[in-house]
Amino acid sequence: MKETIWVLNGPNLNLLGEREPEIYGRETLIDVENSLREHAERLGVNVVFFQKNGEGELVTLIHEARISSQGILINPGAYSHYSLAIYDALKAVAIPKVEVHISQVIQREDYRKNLLTAGACNGLIAGFGTLGYNLGLSALVQLIRGGK
Ligand code: DQA
């Protein structure tokens, strides 16, 4: 049976394409999802997409993902840097988790260098633009299929 991956995007990522394009590029979230859907097909997995601006909504989705998916690909946006609630939710869920950042966060403002939620994930991909989502999906599938 095909594995299912939940792809969770946090606050402001609904504005991809128009939001600070010099940092995040011109691709929209729909473009990212379409590219992930194609990549998922190549990998033989299902992908289900969510974007939420609220911290609590993301926490609830992380809880639900433990029942409805085999892995989480997450870009928590600004919550990555300080949300203990999202960190705790990710810690509480035993399935593999990969965090993605479009921008190279460690080259940016000091407050973006604190990557709190990534500490609750199996791995972190940052700085490859929207390609990072596809890289993250590949990594997640390998983790799910036996860590190869
Ligand atoms: C981001 C980086 C965060 O610092 C920022 O708040 C975002 C996007 C990224 O994908 O590069 O919203 O997560």
Short mmCIF file of N, CA and C and ligand atoms in Angstrom, two decimals:
data_model
loop_
_atom_site.label_atom_id
_atom_site.label_comp_id
_atom_site.label_asym_id
_atom_site.label_seq_id
_atom_site.Cartn_x
_atom_site.Cartn_y
_atom_site.Cartn_z
N MET A 1 0.84 -1.21 0.00
CA MET A 1 0.00 0.00 0.00
C MET A 1 0.87 1.26 0.00
N LYS A 2 0.42 2.27 -0.75
CA LYS A 2 1.19 3.53 -0.82
C LYS A 2 1.22 4.24 0.53
N GLU A 3 2.38 4.75 0.90
CA GLU A 3 2.47 5.56 2.11
C GLU A 3 1.84 6.94 1.84
N THR A 4 1.32 7.55 2.91
CA THR A 4 0.76 8.90 2.79
C THR A 4 1.60 9.87 3.63
N ILE A 5 1.97 10.97 3.00
CA ILE A 5 2.76 12.02 3.66
C ILE A 5 1.89 13.26 3.78
N TRP A 6 1.84 13.82 4.97
CA TRP A 6 1.16 15.11 5.14
C TRP A 6 2.19 16.24 5.02
N VAL A 7 1.86 17.22 4.19
CA VAL A 7 2.72 18.38 3.97
C VAL A 7 2.05 19.58 4.65
N LEU A 8 2.70 20.08 5.69
CA LEU A 8 2.11 21.18 6.48
C LEU A 8 2.91 22.46 6.26
N ASN A 9 2.22 23.50 5.82
CA ASN A 9 2.85 24.81 5.68
C ASN A 9 2.24 25.78 6.67
N GLY A 10 3.10 26.55 7.31
CA GLY A 10 2.68 27.46 8.36
C GLY A 10 2.36 28.86 7.86
N PRO A 11 2.42 29.83 8.77
CA PRO A 11 1.92 31.18 8.47
C PRO A 11 2.65 31.87 7.33
N ASN A 12 1.86 32.60 6.56
CA ASN A 12 2.33 33.45 5.45
C ASN A 12 2.78 32.68 4.21
N LEU A 13 2.84 31.35 4.31
CA LEU A 13 3.28 30.59 3.14
C LEU A 13 2.18 30.52 2.07
N ASN A 14 0.96 30.88 2.45
CA ASN A 14 -0.11 31.03 1.45
C ASN A 14 0.20 32.18 0.49
N LEU A 15 1.10 33.09 0.88
CA LEU A 15 1.43 34.24 0.04
C LEU A 15 2.69 34.02 -0.80
N LEU A 16 3.17 32.78 -0.84
CA LEU A 16 4.35 32.49 -1.66
C LEU A 16 4.12 32.98 -3.09
N GLY A 17 5.17 33.53 -3.68
CA GLY A 17 5.04 34.04 -5.05
C GLY A 17 4.90 35.55 -5.07
N GLU A 18 4.15 36.09 -4.09
CA GLU A 18 4.02 37.55 -4.01
C GLU A 18 4.73 38.11 -2.78
N ARG A 19 5.01 37.24 -1.82
CA ARG A 19 5.64 37.66 -0.58
C ARG A 19 7.17 37.68 -0.73
N GLU A 20 7.78 38.85 -0.54
CA GLU A 20 9.25 38.99 -0.61
C GLU A 20 9.87 38.04 -1.65
N PRO A 21 9.55 38.23 -2.94
CA PRO A 21 10.03 37.28 -3.95
C PRO A 21 11.55 37.21 -4.05
N GLU A 22 12.23 38.28 -3.62
CA GLU A 22 13.70 38.25 -3.67
C GLU A 22 14.26 37.22 -2.68
N ILE A 23 13.46 36.87 -1.68
CA ILE A 23 13.89 35.85 -0.69
C ILE A 23 13.26 34.49 -1.00
N TYR A 24 11.95 34.51 -1.29
CA TYR A 24 11.22 33.23 -1.40
C TYR A 24 10.91 32.81 -2.83
N GLY A 25 11.27 33.66 -3.81
CA GLY A 25 11.05 33.30 -5.21
C GLY A 25 9.65 33.65 -5.69
N ARG A 26 9.37 33.30 -6.92
CA ARG A 26 8.12 33.67 -7.59
C ARG A 26 7.11 32.53 -7.67
N GLU A 27 7.52 31.35 -7.24
CA GLU A 27 6.58 30.22 -7.28
C GLU A 27 5.52 30.37 -6.20
N THR A 28 4.30 30.04 -6.54
CA THR A 28 3.22 30.08 -5.56
C THR A 28 3.16 28.75 -4.79
N LEU A 29 2.35 28.73 -3.75
CA LEU A 29 2.19 27.49 -2.98
C LEU A 29 1.55 26.40 -3.86
N ILE A 30 0.68 26.83 -4.75
CA ILE A 30 0.06 25.86 -5.70
C ILE A 30 1.14 25.24 -6.59
N ASP A 31 2.09 26.08 -7.06
CA ASP A 31 3.20 25.55 -7.88
C ASP A 31 3.99 24.51 -7.08
N VAL A 32 4.27 24.85 -5.82
CA VAL A 32 5.04 23.93 -4.95
C VAL A 32 4.27 22.62 -4.79
N GLU A 33 2.98 22.73 -4.57
CA GLU A 33 2.17 21.53 -4.36
C GLU A 33 2.11 20.68 -5.63
N ASN A 34 2.01 21.35 -6.78
CA ASN A 34 1.98 20.60 -8.04
C ASN A 34 3.28 19.85 -8.27
N SER A 35 4.39 20.52 -7.97
CA SER A 35 5.70 19.88 -8.14
C SER A 35 5.86 18.70 -7.16
N LEU A 36 5.37 18.90 -5.93
CA LEU A 36 5.43 17.81 -4.93
C LEU A 36 4.54 16.63 -5.35
N ARG A 37 3.40 16.97 -5.93
CA ARG A 37 2.48 15.90 -6.37
C ARG A 37 3.16 15.03 -7.43
N GLU A 38 3.85 15.70 -8.38
CA GLU A 38 4.58 14.96 -9.44
C GLU A 38 5.70 14.13 -8.83
N HIS A 39 6.42 14.73 -7.89
CA HIS A 39 7.54 14.01 -7.25
C HIS A 39 7.01 12.82 -6.44
N ALA A 40 5.89 13.03 -5.79
CA ALA A 40 5.27 11.95 -5.00
C ALA A 40 4.88 10.79 -5.90
N GLU A 41 4.41 11.12 -7.08
CA GLU A 41 4.04 10.07 -8.04
C GLU A 41 5.27 9.24 -8.42
N ARG A 42 6.37 9.94 -8.68
CA ARG A 42 7.62 9.23 -9.02
C ARG A 42 8.05 8.32 -7.87
N LEU A 43 7.86 8.79 -6.64
CA LEU A 43 8.30 8.03 -5.46
C LEU A 43 7.28 6.96 -5.05
N GLY A 44 6.08 7.06 -5.58
CA GLY A 44 5.05 6.08 -5.25
C GLY A 44 4.40 6.31 -3.89
N VAL A 45 4.24 7.59 -3.52
CA VAL A 45 3.56 7.91 -2.26
C VAL A 45 2.41 8.90 -2.53
N ASN A 46 1.49 8.96 -1.58
CA ASN A 46 0.42 9.97 -1.62
C ASN A 46 0.84 11.19 -0.82
N VAL A 47 0.44 12.38 -1.27
CA VAL A 47 0.70 13.60 -0.49
C VAL A 47 -0.61 14.32 -0.24
N VAL A 48 -0.74 14.85 0.97
CA VAL A 48 -1.94 15.62 1.34
C VAL A 48 -1.45 16.96 1.88
N PHE A 49 -2.03 18.07 1.38
CA PHE A 49 -1.49 19.40 1.69
C PHE A 49 -2.38 20.20 2.64
N PHE A 50 -1.73 20.92 3.54
CA PHE A 50 -2.42 21.83 4.46
C PHE A 50 -1.58 23.10 4.58
N GLN A 51 -2.26 24.23 4.69
CA GLN A 51 -1.56 25.48 5.04
C GLN A 51 -2.42 26.17 6.10
N LYS A 52 -1.79 26.50 7.23
CA LYS A 52 -2.51 27.15 8.34
C LYS A 52 -1.67 28.31 8.86
N ASN A 53 -2.35 29.40 9.18
CA ASN A 53 -1.64 30.54 9.76
C ASN A 53 -1.57 30.46 11.28
N GLY A 54 -2.42 29.65 11.88
CA GLY A 54 -2.49 29.60 13.33
C GLY A 54 -1.65 28.48 13.94
N GLU A 55 -1.03 28.79 15.06
CA GLU A 55 -0.16 27.83 15.76
C GLU A 55 -0.96 26.61 16.23
N GLY A 56 -2.13 26.87 16.86
CA GLY A 56 -2.94 25.78 17.39
C GLY A 56 -3.46 24.87 16.28
N GLU A 57 -3.78 25.47 15.14
CA GLU A 57 -4.26 24.66 14.00
C GLU A 57 -3.16 23.71 13.54
N LEU A 58 -1.93 24.20 13.54
CA LEU A 58 -0.81 23.33 13.14
C LEU A 58 -0.59 22.22 14.16
N VAL A 59 -0.71 22.55 15.44
CA VAL A 59 -0.58 21.55 16.50
C VAL A 59 -1.61 20.43 16.30
N THR A 60 -2.86 20.83 16.04
CA THR A 60 -3.93 19.84 15.84
C THR A 60 -3.65 18.97 14.62
N LEU A 61 -3.16 19.58 13.55
CA LEU A 61 -2.84 18.79 12.35
C LEU A 61 -1.71 17.80 12.62
N ILE A 62 -0.72 18.22 13.39
CA ILE A 62 0.39 17.30 13.72
C ILE A 62 -0.15 16.10 14.49
N HIS A 63 -1.07 16.35 15.42
CA HIS A 63 -1.69 15.23 16.16
C HIS A 63 -2.42 14.29 15.21
N GLU A 64 -3.19 14.89 14.29
CA GLU A 64 -3.98 14.07 13.35
C GLU A 64 -3.09 13.29 12.40
N ALA A 65 -1.94 13.87 12.07
CA ALA A 65 -1.02 13.21 11.13
C ALA A 65 -0.54 11.86 11.66
N ARG A 66 -0.48 11.70 12.97
CA ARG A 66 0.02 10.44 13.53
C ARG A 66 -0.95 9.29 13.23
N ILE A 67 -2.21 9.63 12.95
CA ILE A 67 -3.21 8.60 12.65
C ILE A 67 -3.37 8.45 11.13
N SER A 68 -3.30 9.55 10.43
CA SER A 68 -3.67 9.54 9.01
C SER A 68 -2.50 9.53 8.04
N SER A 69 -1.27 9.58 8.55
CA SER A 69 -0.12 9.60 7.63
C SER A 69 1.03 8.77 8.19
N GLN A 70 2.02 8.55 7.32
CA GLN A 70 3.23 7.82 7.77
C GLN A 70 4.41 8.78 7.94
N GLY A 71 4.23 10.07 7.60
CA GLY A 71 5.33 11.02 7.75
C GLY A 71 4.86 12.44 7.55
N ILE A 72 5.59 13.37 8.15
CA ILE A 72 5.24 14.80 8.06
C ILE A 72 6.38 15.57 7.42
N LEU A 73 6.05 16.36 6.40
CA LEU A 73 6.97 17.33 5.81
C LEU A 73 6.42 18.69 6.22
N ILE A 74 7.21 19.46 6.97
CA ILE A 74 6.65 20.69 7.55
C ILE A 74 7.56 21.90 7.35
N ASN A 75 6.94 23.00 6.93
CA ASN A 75 7.59 24.30 6.98
C ASN A 75 6.77 25.14 7.96
N PRO A 76 7.22 25.23 9.22
CA PRO A 76 6.42 25.96 10.21
C PRO A 76 6.52 27.49 10.09
N GLY A 77 7.22 28.00 9.05
CA GLY A 77 7.37 29.45 8.89
C GLY A 77 8.01 30.04 10.14
N ALA A 78 7.53 31.21 10.54
CA ALA A 78 8.14 31.91 11.68
C ALA A 78 8.03 31.11 12.98
N TYR A 79 7.03 30.22 13.09
CA TYR A 79 6.91 29.42 14.31
C TYR A 79 8.14 28.54 14.54
N SER A 80 8.86 28.25 13.47
CA SER A 80 10.06 27.41 13.58
C SER A 80 11.03 27.94 14.63
N HIS A 81 11.02 29.26 14.78
CA HIS A 81 12.06 29.89 15.60
C HIS A 81 11.71 29.99 17.07
N TYR A 82 10.42 29.79 17.41
CA TYR A 82 10.09 29.99 18.83
C TYR A 82 8.91 29.18 19.36
N SER A 83 8.23 28.38 18.53
CA SER A 83 7.01 27.73 19.04
C SER A 83 7.30 26.44 19.80
N LEU A 84 7.24 26.54 21.11
CA LEU A 84 7.41 25.35 21.95
C LEU A 84 6.22 24.41 21.78
N ALA A 85 5.04 24.97 21.48
CA ALA A 85 3.85 24.13 21.28
C ALA A 85 4.01 23.24 20.05
N ILE A 86 4.55 23.79 18.98
CA ILE A 86 4.77 22.97 17.77
C ILE A 86 5.92 21.99 18.00
N TYR A 87 6.96 22.44 18.69
CA TYR A 87 8.07 21.53 19.05
C TYR A 87 7.53 20.33 19.84
N ASP A 88 6.73 20.61 20.86
CA ASP A 88 6.18 19.54 21.71
C ASP A 88 5.28 18.60 20.91
N ALA A 89 4.47 19.17 20.01
CA ALA A 89 3.57 18.34 19.19
C ALA A 89 4.39 17.41 18.30
N LEU A 90 5.44 17.95 17.68
CA LEU A 90 6.30 17.12 16.81
C LEU A 90 6.98 16.02 17.62
N LYS A 91 7.43 16.38 18.82
CA LYS A 91 8.07 15.40 19.71
C LYS A 91 7.11 14.28 20.08
N ALA A 92 5.83 14.65 20.24
CA ALA A 92 4.82 13.71 20.72
C ALA A 92 4.41 12.68 19.67
N VAL A 93 4.75 12.96 18.42
CA VAL A 93 4.30 12.14 17.30
C VAL A 93 5.48 11.30 16.81
N ALA A 94 5.29 9.97 16.79
CA ALA A 94 6.44 9.08 16.58
C ALA A 94 6.81 8.84 15.11
N ILE A 95 6.01 9.32 14.16
CA ILE A 95 6.33 9.09 12.74
C ILE A 95 7.49 10.01 12.30
N PRO A 96 8.19 9.67 11.19
CA PRO A 96 9.27 10.53 10.71
C PRO A 96 8.79 11.93 10.31
N LYS A 97 9.64 12.91 10.59
CA LYS A 97 9.31 14.30 10.31
C LYS A 97 10.52 15.00 9.71
N VAL A 98 10.32 15.77 8.65
CA VAL A 98 11.40 16.56 8.05
C VAL A 98 10.93 18.01 7.96
N GLU A 99 11.79 18.92 8.42
CA GLU A 99 11.47 20.35 8.34
C GLU A 99 12.14 20.97 7.12
N VAL A 100 11.42 21.83 6.44
CA VAL A 100 11.93 22.49 5.23
C VAL A 100 11.87 24.00 5.41
N HIS A 101 12.93 24.68 4.97
CA HIS A 101 12.89 26.14 4.81
C HIS A 101 13.31 26.49 3.40
N ILE A 102 12.57 27.38 2.80
CA ILE A 102 12.89 27.81 1.43
C ILE A 102 14.19 28.60 1.44
N SER A 103 14.31 29.52 2.39
CA SER A 103 15.49 30.39 2.45
C SER A 103 16.57 29.74 3.31
N GLN A 104 17.78 30.29 3.15
CA GLN A 104 18.92 29.78 3.94
C GLN A 104 18.89 30.53 5.29
N VAL A 105 18.06 30.02 6.19
CA VAL A 105 17.76 30.76 7.42
C VAL A 105 18.99 31.11 8.25
N ILE A 106 20.02 30.27 8.21
CA ILE A 106 21.18 30.58 9.06
C ILE A 106 22.04 31.71 8.50
N GLN A 107 21.75 32.16 7.28
CA GLN A 107 22.45 33.34 6.74
C GLN A 107 21.64 34.61 6.94
N ARG A 108 20.51 34.51 7.62
CA ARG A 108 19.61 35.66 7.73
C ARG A 108 19.71 36.29 9.13
N GLU A 109 18.64 36.96 9.56
CA GLU A 109 18.69 37.67 10.85
C GLU A 109 18.98 36.67 11.98
N ASP A 110 19.58 37.18 13.04
CA ASP A 110 19.94 36.31 14.17
C ASP A 110 18.74 35.56 14.72
N TYR A 111 17.57 36.23 14.76
CA TYR A 111 16.40 35.56 15.35
C TYR A 111 15.91 34.39 14.51
N ARG A 112 16.37 34.27 13.26
CA ARG A 112 16.00 33.11 12.43
C ARG A 112 17.00 31.96 12.60
N LYS A 113 18.07 32.22 13.30
CA LYS A 113 19.10 31.16 13.46
C LYS A 113 18.72 30.18 14.55
N ASN A 114 17.76 30.57 15.39
CA ASN A 114 17.26 29.65 16.41
C ASN A 114 16.21 28.76 15.76
N LEU A 115 16.56 27.50 15.56
CA LEU A 115 15.66 26.58 14.84
C LEU A 115 15.09 25.58 15.85
N LEU A 116 14.13 26.05 16.61
CA LEU A 116 13.56 25.27 17.72
C LEU A 116 12.85 24.01 17.23
N THR A 117 11.88 24.17 16.33
CA THR A 117 11.06 23.01 15.94
C THR A 117 11.87 21.96 15.18
N ALA A 118 12.92 22.38 14.49
CA ALA A 118 13.75 21.42 13.75
C ALA A 118 14.36 20.39 14.69
N GLY A 119 14.53 20.78 15.94
CA GLY A 119 15.09 19.87 16.95
C GLY A 119 14.17 18.71 17.27
N ALA A 120 12.92 18.80 16.85
CA ALA A 120 11.97 17.70 17.08
C ALA A 120 11.77 16.88 15.80
N CYS A 121 12.54 17.22 14.75
CA CYS A 121 12.39 16.51 13.46
C CYS A 121 13.60 15.61 13.21
N ASN A 122 13.45 14.66 12.30
CA ASN A 122 14.58 13.79 11.95
C ASN A 122 15.65 14.57 11.20
N GLY A 123 15.24 15.58 10.43
CA GLY A 123 16.21 16.33 9.66
C GLY A 123 15.65 17.66 9.21
N LEU A 124 16.56 18.47 8.67
CA LEU A 124 16.23 19.85 8.29
C LEU A 124 16.85 20.14 6.93
N ILE A 125 16.07 20.71 6.03
CA ILE A 125 16.58 21.12 4.72
C ILE A 125 16.29 22.60 4.57
N ALA A 126 17.32 23.39 4.27
CA ALA A 126 17.12 24.84 4.17
C ALA A 126 18.02 25.40 3.08
N GLY A 127 17.51 26.43 2.39
CA GLY A 127 18.36 27.19 1.49
C GLY A 127 18.34 26.75 0.05
N PHE A 128 17.53 25.78 -0.30
CA PHE A 128 17.46 25.30 -1.69
C PHE A 128 16.24 25.82 -2.43
N GLY A 129 15.65 26.88 -1.89
CA GLY A 129 14.43 27.38 -2.51
C GLY A 129 13.33 26.35 -2.38
N THR A 130 12.37 26.41 -3.30
CA THR A 130 11.23 25.50 -3.20
C THR A 130 11.61 24.05 -3.54
N LEU A 131 12.77 23.86 -4.17
CA LEU A 131 13.28 22.50 -4.41
C LEU A 131 13.40 21.73 -3.10
N GLY A 132 13.60 22.46 -2.00
CA GLY A 132 13.74 21.83 -0.68
C GLY A 132 12.58 20.93 -0.31
N TYR A 133 11.39 21.28 -0.79
CA TYR A 133 10.22 20.44 -0.48
C TYR A 133 10.38 19.06 -1.14
N ASN A 134 10.84 19.05 -2.40
CA ASN A 134 11.02 17.75 -3.07
C ASN A 134 12.15 16.96 -2.42
N LEU A 135 13.23 17.68 -2.05
CA LEU A 135 14.35 17.00 -1.37
C LEU A 135 13.86 16.41 -0.05
N GLY A 136 13.06 17.19 0.66
CA GLY A 136 12.52 16.74 1.95
C GLY A 136 11.63 15.53 1.79
N LEU A 137 10.83 15.53 0.73
CA LEU A 137 9.93 14.38 0.50
C LEU A 137 10.75 13.12 0.21
N SER A 138 11.80 13.26 -0.60
CA SER A 138 12.67 12.10 -0.88
C SER A 138 13.27 11.56 0.42
N ALA A 139 13.77 12.46 1.25
CA ALA A 139 14.40 12.06 2.52
C ALA A 139 13.38 11.34 3.41
N LEU A 140 12.19 11.90 3.47
CA LEU A 140 11.15 11.33 4.32
C LEU A 140 10.78 9.91 3.86
N VAL A 141 10.66 9.75 2.55
CA VAL A 141 10.28 8.43 2.02
C VAL A 141 11.38 7.42 2.36
N GLN A 142 12.63 7.83 2.26
CA GLN A 142 13.72 6.91 2.63
C GLN A 142 13.66 6.56 4.11
N LEU A 143 13.37 7.55 4.94
CA LEU A 143 13.25 7.28 6.38
C LEU A 143 12.14 6.28 6.66
N ILE A 144 11.00 6.49 6.00
CA ILE A 144 9.83 5.62 6.22
C ILE A 144 10.12 4.20 5.74
N ARG A 145 10.86 4.11 4.63
CA ARG A 145 11.09 2.79 4.03
C ARG A 145 12.31 2.08 4.59
N GLY A 146 12.84 2.60 5.67
CA GLY A 146 13.91 1.83 6.33
C GLY A 146 15.22 2.56 6.49
N GLY A 147 15.18 3.88 6.38
CA GLY A 147 16.37 4.66 6.72
C GLY A 147 17.51 4.53 5.74
N LYS A 148 17.22 4.06 4.50
CA LYS A 148 18.32 3.91 3.52
C LYS A 148 18.63 5.22 2.85
C1 DQA B 1 10.74 30.28 6.19
C2 DQA B 1 11.79 31.04 7.02
C3 DQA B 1 11.14 31.70 8.23
O1 DQA B 1 12.12 32.42 8.96
C4 DQA B 1 10.06 32.65 7.80
O2 DQA B 1 9.42 33.20 8.92
C5 DQA B 1 9.09 32.03 6.86
C6 DQA B 1 9.61 31.19 5.79
C7 DQA B 1 11.37 29.68 4.91
O3 DQA B 1 10.74 28.80 4.34
O4 DQA B 1 12.45 30.10 4.47
O5 DQA B 1 7.90 32.27 6.95
O6 DQA B 1 10.24 29.20 6.96
#
